[in-house]
PDB file of N, CA and C and ligand atoms in Angstrom:
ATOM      1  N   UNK A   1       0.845  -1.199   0.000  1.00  0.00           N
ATOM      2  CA  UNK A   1       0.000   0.000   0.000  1.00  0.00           C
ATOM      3  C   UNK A   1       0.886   1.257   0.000  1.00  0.00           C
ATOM      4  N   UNK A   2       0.967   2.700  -0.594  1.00  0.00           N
ATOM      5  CA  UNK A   2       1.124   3.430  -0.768  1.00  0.00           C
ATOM      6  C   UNK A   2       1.664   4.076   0.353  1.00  0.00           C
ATOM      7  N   UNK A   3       2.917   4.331   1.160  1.00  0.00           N
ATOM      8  CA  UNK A   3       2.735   5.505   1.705  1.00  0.00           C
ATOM      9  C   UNK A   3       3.169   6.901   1.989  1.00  0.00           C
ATOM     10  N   UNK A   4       2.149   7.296   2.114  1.00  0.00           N
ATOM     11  CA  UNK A   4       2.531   8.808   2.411  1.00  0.00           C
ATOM     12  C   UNK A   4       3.211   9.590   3.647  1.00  0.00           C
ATOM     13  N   UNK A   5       3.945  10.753   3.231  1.00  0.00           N
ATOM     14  CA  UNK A   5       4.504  11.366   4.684  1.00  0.00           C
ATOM     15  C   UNK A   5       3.897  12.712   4.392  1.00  0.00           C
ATOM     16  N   UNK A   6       2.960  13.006   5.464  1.00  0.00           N
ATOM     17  CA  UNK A   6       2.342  14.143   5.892  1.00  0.00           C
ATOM     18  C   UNK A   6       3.469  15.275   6.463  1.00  0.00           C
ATOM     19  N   UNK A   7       3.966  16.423   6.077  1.00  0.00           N
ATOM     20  CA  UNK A   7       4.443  17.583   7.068  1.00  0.00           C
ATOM     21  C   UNK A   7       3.838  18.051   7.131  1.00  0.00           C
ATOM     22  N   UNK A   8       3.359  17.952   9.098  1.00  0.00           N
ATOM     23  CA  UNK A   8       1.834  18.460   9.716  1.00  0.00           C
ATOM     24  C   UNK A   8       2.731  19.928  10.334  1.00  0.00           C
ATOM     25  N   UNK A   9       1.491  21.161  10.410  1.00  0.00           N
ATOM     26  CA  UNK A   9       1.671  21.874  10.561  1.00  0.00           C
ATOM     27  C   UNK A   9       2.691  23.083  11.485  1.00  0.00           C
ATOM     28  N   UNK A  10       2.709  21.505  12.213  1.00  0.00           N
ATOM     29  CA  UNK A  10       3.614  22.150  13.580  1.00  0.00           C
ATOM     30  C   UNK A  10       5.186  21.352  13.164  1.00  0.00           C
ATOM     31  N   UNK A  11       4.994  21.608  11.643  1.00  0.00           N
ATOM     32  CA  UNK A  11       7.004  20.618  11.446  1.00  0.00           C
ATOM     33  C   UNK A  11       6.532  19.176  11.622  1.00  0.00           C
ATOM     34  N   UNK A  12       5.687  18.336  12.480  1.00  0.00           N
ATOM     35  CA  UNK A  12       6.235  17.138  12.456  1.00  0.00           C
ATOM     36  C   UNK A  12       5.934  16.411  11.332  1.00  0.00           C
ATOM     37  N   UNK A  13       6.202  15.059  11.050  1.00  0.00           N
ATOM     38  CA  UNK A  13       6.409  14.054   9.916  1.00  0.00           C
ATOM     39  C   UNK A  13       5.524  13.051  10.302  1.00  0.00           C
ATOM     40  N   UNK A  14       4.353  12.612   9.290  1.00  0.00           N
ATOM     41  CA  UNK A  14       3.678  11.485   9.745  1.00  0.00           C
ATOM     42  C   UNK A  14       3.540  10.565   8.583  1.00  0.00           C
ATOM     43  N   UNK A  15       3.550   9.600   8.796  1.00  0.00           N
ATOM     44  CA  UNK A  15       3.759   8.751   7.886  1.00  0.00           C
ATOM     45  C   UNK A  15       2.171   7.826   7.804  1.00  0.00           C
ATOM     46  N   UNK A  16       1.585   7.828   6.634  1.00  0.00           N
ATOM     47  CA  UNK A  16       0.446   7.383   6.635  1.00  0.00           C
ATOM     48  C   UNK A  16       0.496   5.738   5.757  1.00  0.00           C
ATOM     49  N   UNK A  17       0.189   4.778   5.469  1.00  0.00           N
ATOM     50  CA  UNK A  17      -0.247   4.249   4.655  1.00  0.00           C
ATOM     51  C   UNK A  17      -2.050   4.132   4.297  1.00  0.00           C
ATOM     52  N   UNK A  18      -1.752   4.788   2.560  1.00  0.00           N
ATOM     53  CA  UNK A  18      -2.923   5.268   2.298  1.00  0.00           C
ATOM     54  C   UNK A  18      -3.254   4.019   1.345  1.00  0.00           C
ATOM     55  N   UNK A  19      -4.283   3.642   0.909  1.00  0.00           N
ATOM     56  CA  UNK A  19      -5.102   2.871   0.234  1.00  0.00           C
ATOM     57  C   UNK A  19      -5.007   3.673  -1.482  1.00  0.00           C
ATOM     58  N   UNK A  20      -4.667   3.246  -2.695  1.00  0.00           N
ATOM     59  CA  UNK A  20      -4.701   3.552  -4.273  1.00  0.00           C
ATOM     60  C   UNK A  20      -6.082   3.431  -4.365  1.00  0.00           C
ATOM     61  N   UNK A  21      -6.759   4.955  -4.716  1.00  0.00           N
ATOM     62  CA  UNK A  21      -7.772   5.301  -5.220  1.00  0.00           C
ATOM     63  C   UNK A  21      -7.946   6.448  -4.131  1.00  0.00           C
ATOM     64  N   UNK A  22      -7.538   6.202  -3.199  1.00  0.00           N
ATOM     65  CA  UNK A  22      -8.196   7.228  -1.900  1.00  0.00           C
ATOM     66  C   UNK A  22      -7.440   8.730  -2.364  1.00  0.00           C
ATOM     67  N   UNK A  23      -8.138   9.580  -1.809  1.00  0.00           N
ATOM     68  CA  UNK A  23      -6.934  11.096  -1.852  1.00  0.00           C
ATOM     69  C   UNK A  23      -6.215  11.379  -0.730  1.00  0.00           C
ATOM     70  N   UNK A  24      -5.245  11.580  -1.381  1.00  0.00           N
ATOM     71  CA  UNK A  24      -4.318  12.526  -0.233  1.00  0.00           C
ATOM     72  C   UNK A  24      -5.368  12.972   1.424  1.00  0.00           C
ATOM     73  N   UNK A  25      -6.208  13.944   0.763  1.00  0.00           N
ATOM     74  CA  UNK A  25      -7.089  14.296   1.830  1.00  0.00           C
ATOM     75  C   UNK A  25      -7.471  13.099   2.903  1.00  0.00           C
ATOM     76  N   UNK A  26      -8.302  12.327   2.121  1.00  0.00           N
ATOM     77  CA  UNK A  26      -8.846  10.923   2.808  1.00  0.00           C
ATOM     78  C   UNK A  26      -8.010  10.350   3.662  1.00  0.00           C
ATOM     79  N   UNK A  27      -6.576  10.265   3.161  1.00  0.00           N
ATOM     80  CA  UNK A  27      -5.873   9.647   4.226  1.00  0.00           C
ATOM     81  C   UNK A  27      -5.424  10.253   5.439  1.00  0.00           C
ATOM     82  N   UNK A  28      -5.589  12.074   5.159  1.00  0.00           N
ATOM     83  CA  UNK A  28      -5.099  12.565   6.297  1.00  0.00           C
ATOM     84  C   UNK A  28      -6.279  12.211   7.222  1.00  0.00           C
ATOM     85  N   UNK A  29      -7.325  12.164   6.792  1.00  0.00           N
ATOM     86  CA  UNK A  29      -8.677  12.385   7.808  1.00  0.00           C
ATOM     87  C   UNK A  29      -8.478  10.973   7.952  1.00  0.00           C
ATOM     88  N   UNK A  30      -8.714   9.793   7.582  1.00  0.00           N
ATOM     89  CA  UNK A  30      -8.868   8.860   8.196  1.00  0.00           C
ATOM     90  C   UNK A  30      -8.043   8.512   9.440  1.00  0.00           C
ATOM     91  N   UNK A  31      -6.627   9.278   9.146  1.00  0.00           N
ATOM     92  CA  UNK A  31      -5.072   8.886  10.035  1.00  0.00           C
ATOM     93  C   UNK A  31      -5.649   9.614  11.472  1.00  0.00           C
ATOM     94  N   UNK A  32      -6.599  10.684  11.260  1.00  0.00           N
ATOM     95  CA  UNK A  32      -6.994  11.666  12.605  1.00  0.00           C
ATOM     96  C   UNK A  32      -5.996  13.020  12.631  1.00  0.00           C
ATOM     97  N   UNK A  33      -5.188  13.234  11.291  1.00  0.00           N
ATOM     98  CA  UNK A  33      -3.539  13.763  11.436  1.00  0.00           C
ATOM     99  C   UNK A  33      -4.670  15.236  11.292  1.00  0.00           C
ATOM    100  N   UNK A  34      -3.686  15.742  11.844  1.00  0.00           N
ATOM    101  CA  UNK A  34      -3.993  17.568  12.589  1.00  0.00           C
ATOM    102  C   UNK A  34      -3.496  18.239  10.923  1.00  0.00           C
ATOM    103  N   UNK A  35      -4.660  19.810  10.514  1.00  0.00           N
ATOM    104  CA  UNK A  35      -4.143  20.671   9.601  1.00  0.00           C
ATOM    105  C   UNK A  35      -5.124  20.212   8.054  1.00  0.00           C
ATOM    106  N   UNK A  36      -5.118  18.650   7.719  1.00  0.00           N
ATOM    107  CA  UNK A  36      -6.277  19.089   6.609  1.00  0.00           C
ATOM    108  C   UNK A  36      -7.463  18.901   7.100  1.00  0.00           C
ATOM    109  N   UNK A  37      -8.723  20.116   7.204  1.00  0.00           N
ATOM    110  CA  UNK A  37      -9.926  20.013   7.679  1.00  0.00           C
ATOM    111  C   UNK A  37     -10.628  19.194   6.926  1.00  0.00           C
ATOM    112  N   UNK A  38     -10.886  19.700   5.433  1.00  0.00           N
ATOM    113  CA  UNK A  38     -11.606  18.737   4.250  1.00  0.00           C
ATOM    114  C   UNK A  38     -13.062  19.375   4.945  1.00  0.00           C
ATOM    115  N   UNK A  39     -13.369  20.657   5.103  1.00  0.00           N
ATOM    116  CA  UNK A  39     -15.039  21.084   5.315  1.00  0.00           C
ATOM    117  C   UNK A  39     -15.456  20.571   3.877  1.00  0.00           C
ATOM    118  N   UNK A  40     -15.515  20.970   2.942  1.00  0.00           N
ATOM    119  CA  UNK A  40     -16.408  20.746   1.993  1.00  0.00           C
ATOM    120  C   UNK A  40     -16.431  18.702   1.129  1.00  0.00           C
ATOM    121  N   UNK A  41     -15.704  17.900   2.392  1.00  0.00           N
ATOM    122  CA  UNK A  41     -15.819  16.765   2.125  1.00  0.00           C
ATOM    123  C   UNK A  41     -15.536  16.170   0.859  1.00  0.00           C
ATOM    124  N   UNK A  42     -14.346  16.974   0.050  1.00  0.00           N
ATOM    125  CA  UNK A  42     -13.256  16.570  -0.816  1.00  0.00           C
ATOM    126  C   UNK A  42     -14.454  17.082  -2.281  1.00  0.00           C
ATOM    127  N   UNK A  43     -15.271  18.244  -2.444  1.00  0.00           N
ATOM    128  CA  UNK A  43     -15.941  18.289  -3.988  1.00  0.00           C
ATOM    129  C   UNK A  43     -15.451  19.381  -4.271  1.00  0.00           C
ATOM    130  N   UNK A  44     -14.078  19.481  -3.677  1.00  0.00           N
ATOM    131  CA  UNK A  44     -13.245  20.829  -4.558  1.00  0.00           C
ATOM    132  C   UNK A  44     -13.714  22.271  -4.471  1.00  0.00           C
ATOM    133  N   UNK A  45     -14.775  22.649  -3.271  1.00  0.00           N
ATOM    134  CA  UNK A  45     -15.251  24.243  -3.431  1.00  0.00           C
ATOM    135  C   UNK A  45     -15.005  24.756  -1.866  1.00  0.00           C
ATOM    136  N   UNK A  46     -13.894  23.753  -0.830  1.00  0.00           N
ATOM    137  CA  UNK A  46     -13.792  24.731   0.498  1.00  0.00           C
ATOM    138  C   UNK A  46     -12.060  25.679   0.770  1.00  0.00           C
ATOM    139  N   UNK A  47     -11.507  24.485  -0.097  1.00  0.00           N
ATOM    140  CA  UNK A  47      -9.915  24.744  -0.073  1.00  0.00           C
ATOM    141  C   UNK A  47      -8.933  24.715   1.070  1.00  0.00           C
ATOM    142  N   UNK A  48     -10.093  23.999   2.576  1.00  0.00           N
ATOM    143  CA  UNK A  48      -9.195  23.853   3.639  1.00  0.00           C
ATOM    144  C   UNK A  48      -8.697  22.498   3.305  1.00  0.00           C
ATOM    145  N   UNK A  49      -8.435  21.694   2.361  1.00  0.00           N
ATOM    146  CA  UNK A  49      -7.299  20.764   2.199  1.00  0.00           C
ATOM    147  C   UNK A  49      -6.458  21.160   1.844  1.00  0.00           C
ATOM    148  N   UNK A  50      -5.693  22.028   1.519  1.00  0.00           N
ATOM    149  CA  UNK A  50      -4.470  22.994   1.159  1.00  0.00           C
ATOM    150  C   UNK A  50      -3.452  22.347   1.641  1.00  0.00           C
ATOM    151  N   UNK A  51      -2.305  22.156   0.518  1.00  0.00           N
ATOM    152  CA  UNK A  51      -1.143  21.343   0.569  1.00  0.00           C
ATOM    153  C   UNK A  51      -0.325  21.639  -0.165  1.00  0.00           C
ATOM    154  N   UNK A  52       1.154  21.939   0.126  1.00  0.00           N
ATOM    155  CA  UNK A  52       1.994  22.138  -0.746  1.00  0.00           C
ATOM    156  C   UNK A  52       2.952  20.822  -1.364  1.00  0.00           C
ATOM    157  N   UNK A  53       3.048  20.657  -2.559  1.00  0.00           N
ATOM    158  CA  UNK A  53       3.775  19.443  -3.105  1.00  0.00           C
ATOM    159  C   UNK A  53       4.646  19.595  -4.054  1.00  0.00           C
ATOM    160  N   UNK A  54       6.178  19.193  -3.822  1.00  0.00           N
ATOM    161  CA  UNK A  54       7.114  19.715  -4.711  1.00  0.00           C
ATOM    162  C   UNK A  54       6.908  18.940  -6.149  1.00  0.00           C
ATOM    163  N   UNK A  55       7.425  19.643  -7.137  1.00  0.00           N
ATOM    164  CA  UNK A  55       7.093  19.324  -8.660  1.00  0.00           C
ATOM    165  C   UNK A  55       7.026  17.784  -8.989  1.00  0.00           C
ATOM    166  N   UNK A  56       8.150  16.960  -8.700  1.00  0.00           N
ATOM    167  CA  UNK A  56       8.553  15.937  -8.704  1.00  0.00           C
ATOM    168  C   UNK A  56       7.773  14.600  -8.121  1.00  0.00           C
ATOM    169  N   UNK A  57       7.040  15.295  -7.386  1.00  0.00           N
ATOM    170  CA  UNK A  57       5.447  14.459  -6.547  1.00  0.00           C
ATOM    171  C   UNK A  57       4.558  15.165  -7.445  1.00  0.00           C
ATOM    172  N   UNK A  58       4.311  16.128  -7.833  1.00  0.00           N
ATOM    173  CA  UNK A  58       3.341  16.597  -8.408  1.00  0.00           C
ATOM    174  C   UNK A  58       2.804  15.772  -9.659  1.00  0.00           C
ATOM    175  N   UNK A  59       3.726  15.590 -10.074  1.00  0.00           N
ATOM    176  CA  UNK A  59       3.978  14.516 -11.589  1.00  0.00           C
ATOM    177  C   UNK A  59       2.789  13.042 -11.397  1.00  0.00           C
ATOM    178  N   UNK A  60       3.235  12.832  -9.976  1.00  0.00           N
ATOM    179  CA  UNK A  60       2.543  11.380  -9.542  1.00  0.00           C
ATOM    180  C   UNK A  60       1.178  11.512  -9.778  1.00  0.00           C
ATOM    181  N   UNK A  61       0.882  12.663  -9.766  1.00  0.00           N
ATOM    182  CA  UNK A  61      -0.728  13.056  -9.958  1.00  0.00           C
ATOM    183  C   UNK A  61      -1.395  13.922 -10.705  1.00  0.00           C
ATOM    184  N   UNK A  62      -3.006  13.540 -11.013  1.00  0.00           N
ATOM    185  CA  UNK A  62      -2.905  14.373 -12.157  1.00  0.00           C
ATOM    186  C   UNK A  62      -2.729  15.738 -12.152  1.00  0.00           C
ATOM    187  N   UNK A  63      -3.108  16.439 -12.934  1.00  0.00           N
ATOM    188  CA  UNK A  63      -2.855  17.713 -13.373  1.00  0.00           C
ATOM    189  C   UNK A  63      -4.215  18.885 -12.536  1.00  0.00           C
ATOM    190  N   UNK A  64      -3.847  19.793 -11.798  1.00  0.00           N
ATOM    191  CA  UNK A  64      -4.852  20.371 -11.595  1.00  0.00           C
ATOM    192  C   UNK A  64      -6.275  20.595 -12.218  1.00  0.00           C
ATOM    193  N   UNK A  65      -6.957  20.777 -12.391  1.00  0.00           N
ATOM    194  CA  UNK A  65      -8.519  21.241 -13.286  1.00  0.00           C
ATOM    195  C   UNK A  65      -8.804  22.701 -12.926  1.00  0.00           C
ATOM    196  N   UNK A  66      -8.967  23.246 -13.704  1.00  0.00           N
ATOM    197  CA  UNK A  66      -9.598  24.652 -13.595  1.00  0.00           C
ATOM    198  C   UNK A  66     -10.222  25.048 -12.383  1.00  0.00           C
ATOM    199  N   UNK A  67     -11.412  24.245 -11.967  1.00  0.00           N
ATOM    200  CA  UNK A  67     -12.033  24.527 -10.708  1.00  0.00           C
ATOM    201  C   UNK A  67     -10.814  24.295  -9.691  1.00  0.00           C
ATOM    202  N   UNK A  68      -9.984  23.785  -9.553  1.00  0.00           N
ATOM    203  CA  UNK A  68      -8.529  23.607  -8.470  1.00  0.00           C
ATOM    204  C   UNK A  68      -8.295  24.773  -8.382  1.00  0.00           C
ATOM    205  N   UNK A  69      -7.488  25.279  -9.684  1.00  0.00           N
ATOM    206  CA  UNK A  69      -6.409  26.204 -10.019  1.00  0.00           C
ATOM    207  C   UNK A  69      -7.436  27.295  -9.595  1.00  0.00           C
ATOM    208  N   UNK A  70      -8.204  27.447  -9.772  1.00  0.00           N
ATOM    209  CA  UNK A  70      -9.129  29.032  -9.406  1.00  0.00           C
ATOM    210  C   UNK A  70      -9.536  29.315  -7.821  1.00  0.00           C
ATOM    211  N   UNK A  71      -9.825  28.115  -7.363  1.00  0.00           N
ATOM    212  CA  UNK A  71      -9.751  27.946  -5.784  1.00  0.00           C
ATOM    213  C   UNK A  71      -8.680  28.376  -4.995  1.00  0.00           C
ATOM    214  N   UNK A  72      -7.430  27.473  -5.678  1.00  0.00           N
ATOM    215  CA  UNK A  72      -6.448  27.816  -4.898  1.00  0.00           C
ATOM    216  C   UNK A  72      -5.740  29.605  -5.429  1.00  0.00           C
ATOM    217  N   UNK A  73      -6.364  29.753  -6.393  1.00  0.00           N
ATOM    218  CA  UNK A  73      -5.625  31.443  -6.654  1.00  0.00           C
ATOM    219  C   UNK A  73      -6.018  32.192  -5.295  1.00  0.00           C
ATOM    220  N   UNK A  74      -7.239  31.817  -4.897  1.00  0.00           N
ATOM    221  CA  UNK A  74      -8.035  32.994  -3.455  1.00  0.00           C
ATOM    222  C   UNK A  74      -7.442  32.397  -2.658  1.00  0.00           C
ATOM    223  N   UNK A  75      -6.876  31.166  -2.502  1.00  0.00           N
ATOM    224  CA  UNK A  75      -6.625  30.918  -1.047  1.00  0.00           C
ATOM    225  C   UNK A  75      -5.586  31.492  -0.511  1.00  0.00           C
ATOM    226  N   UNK A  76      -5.602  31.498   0.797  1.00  0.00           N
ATOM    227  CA  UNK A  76      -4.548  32.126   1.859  1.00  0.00           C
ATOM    228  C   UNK A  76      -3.380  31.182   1.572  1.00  0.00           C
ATOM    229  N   UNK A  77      -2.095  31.929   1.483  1.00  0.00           N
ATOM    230  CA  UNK A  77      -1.085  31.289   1.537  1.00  0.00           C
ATOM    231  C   UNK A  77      -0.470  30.556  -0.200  1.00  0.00           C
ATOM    232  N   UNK A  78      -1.565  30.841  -0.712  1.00  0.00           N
ATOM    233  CA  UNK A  78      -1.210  29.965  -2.162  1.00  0.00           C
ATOM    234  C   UNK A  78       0.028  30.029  -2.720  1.00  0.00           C
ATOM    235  N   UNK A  79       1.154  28.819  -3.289  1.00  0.00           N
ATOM    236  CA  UNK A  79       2.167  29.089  -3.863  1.00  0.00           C
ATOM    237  C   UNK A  79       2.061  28.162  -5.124  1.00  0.00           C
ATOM    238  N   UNK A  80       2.924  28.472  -6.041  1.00  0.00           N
ATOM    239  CA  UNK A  80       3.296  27.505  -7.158  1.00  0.00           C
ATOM    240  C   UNK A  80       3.158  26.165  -7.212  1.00  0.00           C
ATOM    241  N   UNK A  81       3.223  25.447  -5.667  1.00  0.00           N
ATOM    242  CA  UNK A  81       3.692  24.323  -5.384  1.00  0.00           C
ATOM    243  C   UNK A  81       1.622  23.531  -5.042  1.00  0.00           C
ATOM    244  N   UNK A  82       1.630  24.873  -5.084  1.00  0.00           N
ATOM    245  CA  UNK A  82      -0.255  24.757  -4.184  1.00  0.00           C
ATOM    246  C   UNK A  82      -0.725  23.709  -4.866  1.00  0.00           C
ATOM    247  N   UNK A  83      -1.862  22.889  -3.842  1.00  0.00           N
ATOM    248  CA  UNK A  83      -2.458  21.629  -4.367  1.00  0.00           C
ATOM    249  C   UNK A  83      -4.155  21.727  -3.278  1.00  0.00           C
ATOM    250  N   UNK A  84      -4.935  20.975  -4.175  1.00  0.00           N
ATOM    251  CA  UNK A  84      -5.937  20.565  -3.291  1.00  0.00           C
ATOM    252  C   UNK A  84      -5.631  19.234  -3.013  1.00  0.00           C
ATOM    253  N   UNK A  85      -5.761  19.054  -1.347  1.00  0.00           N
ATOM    254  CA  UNK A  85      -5.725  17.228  -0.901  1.00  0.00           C
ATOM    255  C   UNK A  85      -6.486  16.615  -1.830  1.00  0.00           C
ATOM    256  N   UNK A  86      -7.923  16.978  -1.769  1.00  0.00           N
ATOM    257  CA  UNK A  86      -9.002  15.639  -1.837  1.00  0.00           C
ATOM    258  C   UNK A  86      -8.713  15.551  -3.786  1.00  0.00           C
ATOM    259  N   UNK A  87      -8.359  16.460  -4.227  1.00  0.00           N
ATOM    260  CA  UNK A  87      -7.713  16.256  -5.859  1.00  0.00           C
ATOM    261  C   UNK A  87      -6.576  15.650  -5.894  1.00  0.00           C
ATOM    262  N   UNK A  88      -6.117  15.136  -5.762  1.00  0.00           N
ATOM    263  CA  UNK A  88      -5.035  14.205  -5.350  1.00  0.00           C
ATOM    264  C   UNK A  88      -5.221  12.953  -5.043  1.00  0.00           C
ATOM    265  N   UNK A  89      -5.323  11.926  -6.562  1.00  0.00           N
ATOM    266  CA  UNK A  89      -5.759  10.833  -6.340  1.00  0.00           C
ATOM    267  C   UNK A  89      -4.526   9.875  -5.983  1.00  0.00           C
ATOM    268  N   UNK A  90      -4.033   9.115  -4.878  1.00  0.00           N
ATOM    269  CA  UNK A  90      -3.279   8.306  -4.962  1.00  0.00           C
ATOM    270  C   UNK A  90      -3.403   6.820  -5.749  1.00  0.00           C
ATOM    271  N   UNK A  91      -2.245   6.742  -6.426  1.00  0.00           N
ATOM    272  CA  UNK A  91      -1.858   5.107  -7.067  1.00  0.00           C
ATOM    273  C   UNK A  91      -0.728   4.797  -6.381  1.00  0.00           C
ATOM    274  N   UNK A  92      -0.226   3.591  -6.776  1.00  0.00           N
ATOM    275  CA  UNK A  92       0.966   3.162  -6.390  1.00  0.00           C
ATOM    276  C   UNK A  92       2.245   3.907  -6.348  1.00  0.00           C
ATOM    277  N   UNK A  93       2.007   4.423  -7.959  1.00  0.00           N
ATOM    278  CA  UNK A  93       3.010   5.728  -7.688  1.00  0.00           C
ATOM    279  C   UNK A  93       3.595   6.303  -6.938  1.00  0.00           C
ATOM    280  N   UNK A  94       2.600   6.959  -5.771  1.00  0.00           N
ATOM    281  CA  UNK A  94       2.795   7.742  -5.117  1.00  0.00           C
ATOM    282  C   UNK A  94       3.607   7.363  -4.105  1.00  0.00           C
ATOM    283  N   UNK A  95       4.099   6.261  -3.825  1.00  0.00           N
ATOM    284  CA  UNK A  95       4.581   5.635  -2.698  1.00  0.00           C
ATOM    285  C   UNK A  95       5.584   6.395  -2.363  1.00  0.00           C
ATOM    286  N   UNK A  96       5.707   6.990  -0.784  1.00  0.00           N
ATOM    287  CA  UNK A  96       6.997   7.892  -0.537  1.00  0.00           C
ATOM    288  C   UNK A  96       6.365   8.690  -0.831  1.00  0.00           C
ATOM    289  N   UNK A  97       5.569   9.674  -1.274  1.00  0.00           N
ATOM    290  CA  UNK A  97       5.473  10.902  -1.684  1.00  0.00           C
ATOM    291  C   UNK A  97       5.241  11.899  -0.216  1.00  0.00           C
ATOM    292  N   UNK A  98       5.916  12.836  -0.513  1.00  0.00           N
ATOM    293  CA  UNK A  98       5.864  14.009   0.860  1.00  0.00           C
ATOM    294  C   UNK A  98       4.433  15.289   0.420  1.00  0.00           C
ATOM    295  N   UNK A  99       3.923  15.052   1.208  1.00  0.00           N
ATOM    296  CA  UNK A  99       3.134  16.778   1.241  1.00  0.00           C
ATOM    297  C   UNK A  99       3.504  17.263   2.920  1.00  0.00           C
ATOM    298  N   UNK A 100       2.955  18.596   2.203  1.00  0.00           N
ATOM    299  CA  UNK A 100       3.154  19.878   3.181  1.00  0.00           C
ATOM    300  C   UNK A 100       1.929  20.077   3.524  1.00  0.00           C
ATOM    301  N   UNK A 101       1.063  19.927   4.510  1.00  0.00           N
ATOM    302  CA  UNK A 101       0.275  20.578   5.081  1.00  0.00           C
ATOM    303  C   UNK A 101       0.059  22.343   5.287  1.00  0.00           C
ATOM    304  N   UNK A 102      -0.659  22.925   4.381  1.00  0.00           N
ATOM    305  CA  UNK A 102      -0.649  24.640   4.824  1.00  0.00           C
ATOM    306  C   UNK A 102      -1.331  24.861   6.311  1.00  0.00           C
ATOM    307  N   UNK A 103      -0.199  25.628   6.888  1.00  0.00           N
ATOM    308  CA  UNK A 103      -0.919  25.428   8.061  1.00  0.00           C
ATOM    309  C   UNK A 103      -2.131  27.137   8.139  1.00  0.00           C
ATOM    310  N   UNK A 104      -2.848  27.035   6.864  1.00  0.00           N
ATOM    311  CA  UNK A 104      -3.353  28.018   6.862  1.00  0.00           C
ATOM    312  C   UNK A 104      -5.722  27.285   6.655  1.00  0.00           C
ATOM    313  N   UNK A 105      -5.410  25.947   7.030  1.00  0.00           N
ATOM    314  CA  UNK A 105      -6.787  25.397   6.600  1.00  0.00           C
ATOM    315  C   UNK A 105      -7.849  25.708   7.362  1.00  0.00           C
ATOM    316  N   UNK A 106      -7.574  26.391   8.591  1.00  0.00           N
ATOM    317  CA  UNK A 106      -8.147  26.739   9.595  1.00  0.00           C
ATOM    318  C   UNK A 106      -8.177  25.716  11.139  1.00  0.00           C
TER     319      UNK A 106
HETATM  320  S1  FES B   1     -11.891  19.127   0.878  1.00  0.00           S
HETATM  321 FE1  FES B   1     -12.841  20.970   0.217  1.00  0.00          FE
HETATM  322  S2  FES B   1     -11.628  21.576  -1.460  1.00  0.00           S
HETATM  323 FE2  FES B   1     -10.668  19.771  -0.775  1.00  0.00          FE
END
C-alpha cells in the first residue's frame, strides 16, 4: 500500500499508509492527522485541504482542473507548489510521496 509522509503543521512528519484510489485528503482524515480540515468533504469548493507538493510528486498526480487552479488562486497562503488534498488521487506511484500541510486550513 502506498505511503505517504504528511508535514503536519507544527514541522512534524507522519507517515500514513494510504489505500490507491483514496486522496491525499482521505488519508489525512482517516489517520486523525492535525491541519487538513476537508469542510467541503473533498468536492473541490472549500480549499481547507491545502497542501503544498514539490514538482517531482506533483507529476505522480494528475494535473490540476480549472475549478482547483481558481480555488487555490483565493486561497490564503497559495504558492506555485499549491495543491488541493481531496484532488489528489493516490496510485501506487505515489509511494513515498511528501506533502506539506498549509498550516493556513483553519
Ligand atoms: S476538501 Fe474541500 S476543497 Fe478539498
Amino acid at each position: 500500500m502506498p505511503r505517504i509522509e504528511y508535514v503536519l503543521p507544527d514541522g512534524g512528519v507522519h507517515e500514513a499508509e494510504v489505500p490507491s484510489g483514496q486522496s491525499v485528503m482521505e488519508g489525512s482524515v482517516r489517520n486523525n492527522l492535525p491541519g487538513i480540515v476537508a469542510e467541503c468533504g473533498g468536492s473541490c469548493s472549500c480549499a481547507t485541504c491545502h497542501v503544498y507538493v514539490d514538482e517531482a510528486a506533483q507529476a505522480k498526480f494528475d494535473e490540476a482542473s480549472d475549478e482547483e487552479r481558481e480555488l487555490l488562486e483565493f486561497s490564503e497562503g497559495a504558492r506555485p507548489d499549491s495543491r488541493l488534498a481531496c484532488q489528489l488521487i493516490i496510485t501506487d506511484a505515489c509511494d513515498g510521496v511528501r506533502v506539506t500541510v498549509a498550516d493556513t486550513n483553519g
